[in-house]
């Protein structure tokens, strides 16, 4: 799918075919999802479709005609209760109530995408809009370090007793982050993004290597307690370069989240609930659809990944294990995968040892079902024992 181009107003536009809409019964969330799945199956052979353009933003979803000249439908994000997709039939759908409606009647709007990946991408866009809207309305629940996967600079060799002149020759740059996120493997090495370093950490051998290659003069290995002018200049340049990279890191951390991401990055953001603090993510996941999940570091093994899934019995954490072959394996399961994306796609279609299938549907936790401005309030989905309107 490539990268999603973002307009000046922060919108992402994609084409699809509008199939139509149908009313959704006022049921609890799990029963509502079952009804949607059944209705979508019955509509997969529908031939009456209209080519349209969909514009997504954290403000809402708008549907235009194919030429984007006529607005056909608009839904503020607070009126959209959930988003779902059936990739097997290339279907995308969202549930909302009509603007200006005095009742709580919900309607499911169904779209046919060009192929399964396009349907998944449309669903990911709207799911990410839900998350960004939640972050906008609840900044206190934002994750403090939203770029935790960005590699940090290696400690200076000066901290380990190496002379300044040696540390000036050794690259401080690390290879790109390699971990358990989609498409990455733990045993990969990068030669393009990593400067050449001396193959040893012994000061004596490093000194001999440098002299043989004539990289240093013989007087360059004085103790750094004696700092001549040249060494001070080198140290100032190193400090300045480190400061610039730290400033860039701060800019990355302060950069507002965007929908302008590749399909892989967008999927990871949705799966990891990117930007939302872990405690808040767990709480929101407990109130999401059956089979919803959160990809995050394992609570007891931070260096390993885990998949937290909402099952009928509650939230269950499954460790994502790395095999000796560099593949991924879900705890207590037998099937191995080459990437996290393959793992999630498999368990979305195949039950295997899990209690239920993974779901690509997501609830909008900022959904507001009251239309009256005097009573307008955001209603979070609550437990099943609560009033059913809290679910929709």
mmCIF file of C-alpha atoms in Angstrom, residues 97-244:
data_model
loop_
_atom_site.group_PDB
_atom_site.id
_atom_site.type_symbol
_atom_site.label_atom_id
_atom_site.label_comp_id
_atom_site.label_asym_id
_atom_site.label_seq_id
_atom_site.Cartn_x
_atom_site.Cartn_y
_atom_site.Cartn_z
ATOM 1 C CA UNK A 97 -25.313 7.278 14.378
ATOM 2 C CA UNK A 98 -26.572 9.900 11.973
ATOM 3 C CA UNK A 99 -25.808 13.565 12.674
ATOM 4 C CA UNK A 100 -28.713 15.402 14.241
ATOM 5 C CA UNK A 101 -30.467 12.181 15.221
ATOM 6 C CA UNK A 102 -32.312 12.386 18.538
ATOM 7 C CA UNK A 103 -32.299 8.635 19.130
ATOM 8 C CA UNK A 104 -29.415 6.219 19.530
ATOM 9 C CA UNK A 105 -30.073 4.273 16.330
ATOM 10 C CA UNK A 106 -26.808 3.045 14.877
ATOM 11 C CA UNK A 107 -26.026 2.326 11.256
ATOM 12 C CA UNK A 108 -23.214 0.269 9.745
ATOM 13 C CA UNK A 109 -21.731 1.775 6.572
ATOM 14 C CA UNK A 110 -20.142 -0.857 4.338
ATOM 15 C CA UNK A 111 -17.400 -0.349 1.733
ATOM 16 C CA UNK A 112 -15.770 -2.666 -0.766
ATOM 17 C CA UNK A 113 -12.018 -2.168 -1.209
ATOM 18 C CA UNK A 114 -9.922 -3.188 -4.199
ATOM 19 C CA UNK A 115 -8.313 -6.072 -2.317
ATOM 20 C CA UNK A 116 -7.824 -7.422 1.204
ATOM 21 C CA UNK A 117 -4.815 -5.244 2.037
ATOM 22 C CA UNK A 118 -6.698 -2.117 0.983
ATOM 23 C CA UNK A 119 -9.567 -3.068 3.310
ATOM 24 C CA UNK A 120 -7.098 -3.625 6.149
ATOM 25 C CA UNK A 121 -5.484 -0.262 5.477
ATOM 26 C CA UNK A 122 -8.816 1.585 5.625
ATOM 27 C CA UNK A 123 -9.597 -0.096 8.923
ATOM 28 C CA UNK A 124 -6.145 0.712 10.330
ATOM 29 C CA UNK A 125 -6.563 4.364 9.369
ATOM 30 C CA UNK A 126 -9.825 4.702 11.278
ATOM 31 C CA UNK A 127 -8.527 2.698 14.250
ATOM 32 C CA UNK A 128 -5.513 5.007 14.415
ATOM 33 C CA UNK A 129 -7.852 8.013 14.289
ATOM 34 C CA UNK A 130 -9.572 6.595 17.371
ATOM 35 C CA UNK A 131 -6.252 6.372 19.217
ATOM 36 C CA UNK A 132 -5.056 9.831 18.213
ATOM 37 C CA UNK A 133 -8.402 11.326 19.205
ATOM 38 C CA UNK A 134 -8.130 9.641 22.592
ATOM 39 C CA UNK A 135 -4.623 11.046 23.070
ATOM 40 C CA UNK A 136 -5.874 14.513 22.127
ATOM 41 C CA UNK A 137 -8.694 14.352 24.671
ATOM 42 C CA UNK A 138 -6.665 12.618 27.395
ATOM 43 C CA UNK A 139 -3.109 14.019 27.205
ATOM 44 C CA UNK A 140 -2.508 12.964 30.806
ATOM 45 C CA UNK A 141 -2.646 9.324 29.659
ATOM 46 C CA UNK A 142 0.025 9.737 26.994
ATOM 47 C CA UNK A 143 3.148 7.635 27.154
ATOM 48 C CA UNK A 144 6.076 9.629 28.547
ATOM 49 C CA UNK A 145 8.637 8.237 26.100
ATOM 50 C CA UNK A 146 6.822 7.620 22.831
ATOM 51 C CA UNK A 147 10.010 6.734 20.946
ATOM 52 C CA UNK A 148 11.329 4.029 23.228
ATOM 53 C CA UNK A 149 12.385 1.917 20.246
ATOM 54 C CA UNK A 150 14.740 4.612 18.951
ATOM 55 C CA UNK A 151 18.308 3.409 19.628
ATOM 56 C CA UNK A 152 20.251 5.480 22.101
ATOM 57 C CA UNK A 153 23.845 6.601 21.607
ATOM 58 C CA UNK A 154 26.531 4.240 22.878
ATOM 59 C CA UNK A 155 28.376 5.433 25.989
ATOM 60 C CA UNK A 156 31.558 7.304 25.241
ATOM 61 C CA UNK A 157 34.782 5.313 25.513
ATOM 62 C CA UNK A 158 36.025 8.124 27.733
ATOM 63 C CA UNK A 159 33.856 6.675 30.474
ATOM 64 C CA UNK A 160 35.853 3.452 30.305
ATOM 65 C CA UNK A 161 39.338 4.870 30.556
ATOM 66 C CA UNK A 162 40.166 5.151 26.854
ATOM 67 C CA UNK A 163 42.221 8.146 25.702
ATOM 68 C CA UNK A 164 40.297 10.860 23.904
ATOM 69 C CA UNK A 165 42.222 10.319 20.689
ATOM 70 C CA UNK A 166 41.067 6.691 20.550
ATOM 71 C CA UNK A 167 37.458 7.552 21.192
ATOM 72 C CA UNK A 168 37.616 10.126 18.405
ATOM 73 C CA UNK A 169 38.369 7.335 15.929
ATOM 74 C CA UNK A 170 35.609 4.982 17.033
ATOM 75 C CA UNK A 171 32.085 5.426 15.750
ATOM 76 C CA UNK A 172 29.443 6.226 18.334
ATOM 77 C CA UNK A 173 26.659 5.274 15.963
ATOM 78 C CA UNK A 174 24.765 2.051 16.583
ATOM 79 C CA UNK A 175 23.024 -0.244 14.158
ATOM 80 C CA UNK A 176 19.266 0.262 13.696
ATOM 81 C CA UNK A 177 16.947 -1.111 16.382
ATOM 82 C CA UNK A 178 16.388 -4.826 15.976
ATOM 83 C CA UNK A 179 13.763 -6.547 18.016
ATOM 84 C CA UNK A 180 10.469 -8.363 17.957
ATOM 85 C CA UNK A 181 8.417 -5.790 16.060
ATOM 86 C CA UNK A 182 6.960 -6.643 12.642
ATOM 87 C CA UNK A 183 9.458 -7.581 9.962
ATOM 88 C CA UNK A 184 12.518 -7.479 12.206
ATOM 89 C CA UNK A 185 14.873 -10.231 13.254
ATOM 90 C CA UNK A 186 17.208 -10.348 16.188
ATOM 91 C CA UNK A 187 20.213 -11.739 14.332
ATOM 92 C CA UNK A 188 20.426 -9.115 11.597
ATOM 93 C CA UNK A 189 23.387 -6.755 11.199
ATOM 94 C CA UNK A 190 23.614 -3.585 9.190
ATOM 95 C CA UNK A 191 26.769 -2.588 7.351
ATOM 96 C CA UNK A 192 25.320 0.460 5.608
ATOM 97 C CA UNK A 193 24.248 2.324 8.753
ATOM 98 C CA UNK A 194 27.184 1.414 10.995
ATOM 99 C CA UNK A 195 30.642 2.955 10.773
ATOM 100 C CA UNK A 196 33.664 0.690 10.738
ATOM 101 C CA UNK A 197 35.064 0.127 14.229
ATOM 102 C CA UNK A 198 38.187 -1.584 15.454
ATOM 103 C CA UNK A 199 37.508 -5.289 16.039
ATOM 104 C CA UNK A 200 38.764 -5.260 19.611
ATOM 105 C CA UNK A 201 38.283 -3.357 22.846
ATOM 106 C CA UNK A 202 41.862 -3.699 24.078
ATOM 107 C CA UNK A 203 43.562 -0.257 24.293
ATOM 108 C CA UNK A 204 46.975 -1.715 23.444
ATOM 109 C CA UNK A 205 45.774 -3.538 20.352
ATOM 110 C CA UNK A 206 43.720 -0.535 19.246
ATOM 111 C CA UNK A 207 46.823 1.633 19.578
ATOM 112 C CA UNK A 208 48.924 -0.782 17.485
ATOM 113 C CA UNK A 209 46.205 -1.005 14.848
ATOM 114 C CA UNK A 210 45.942 2.776 14.633
ATOM 115 C CA UNK A 211 49.702 3.224 14.320
ATOM 116 C CA UNK A 212 49.940 0.540 11.607
ATOM 117 C CA UNK A 213 47.264 2.288 9.583
ATOM 118 C CA UNK A 214 48.946 5.659 10.321
ATOM 119 C CA UNK A 215 45.677 6.965 11.647
ATOM 120 C CA UNK A 216 47.443 8.542 14.617
ATOM 121 C CA UNK A 217 50.794 10.012 15.392
ATOM 122 C CA UNK A 218 52.919 8.428 18.085
ATOM 123 C CA UNK A 219 52.153 11.151 20.626
ATOM 124 C CA UNK A 220 48.409 10.753 20.362
ATOM 125 C CA UNK A 221 48.069 8.234 23.176
ATOM 126 C CA UNK A 222 48.884 10.494 26.073
ATOM 127 C CA UNK A 223 46.583 10.300 29.035
ATOM 128 C CA UNK A 224 43.535 12.481 28.510
ATOM 129 C CA UNK A 225 44.235 14.177 31.840
ATOM 130 C CA UNK A 226 46.669 16.189 29.753
ATOM 131 C CA UNK A 227 44.482 18.005 27.172
ATOM 132 C CA UNK A 228 46.365 19.911 24.500
ATOM 133 C CA UNK A 229 44.588 22.321 22.202
ATOM 134 C CA UNK A 230 43.908 19.751 19.476
ATOM 135 C CA UNK A 231 42.371 17.301 21.931
ATOM 136 C CA UNK A 232 40.174 20.028 23.377
ATOM 137 C CA UNK A 233 38.962 20.886 19.869
ATOM 138 C CA UNK A 234 38.140 17.236 19.192
ATOM 139 C CA UNK A 235 36.302 16.964 22.490
ATOM 140 C CA UNK A 236 34.280 20.111 21.745
ATOM 141 C CA UNK A 237 33.319 18.786 18.311
ATOM 142 C CA UNK A 238 32.234 15.463 19.809
ATOM 143 C CA UNK A 239 30.170 17.201 22.477
ATOM 144 C CA UNK A 240 28.559 19.451 19.881
ATOM 145 C CA UNK A 241 27.636 16.523 17.607
ATOM 146 C CA UNK A 242 26.183 14.610 20.547
ATOM 147 C CA UNK A 243 24.155 17.666 21.539
ATOM 148 C CA UNK A 244 22.741 18.004 18.014
#
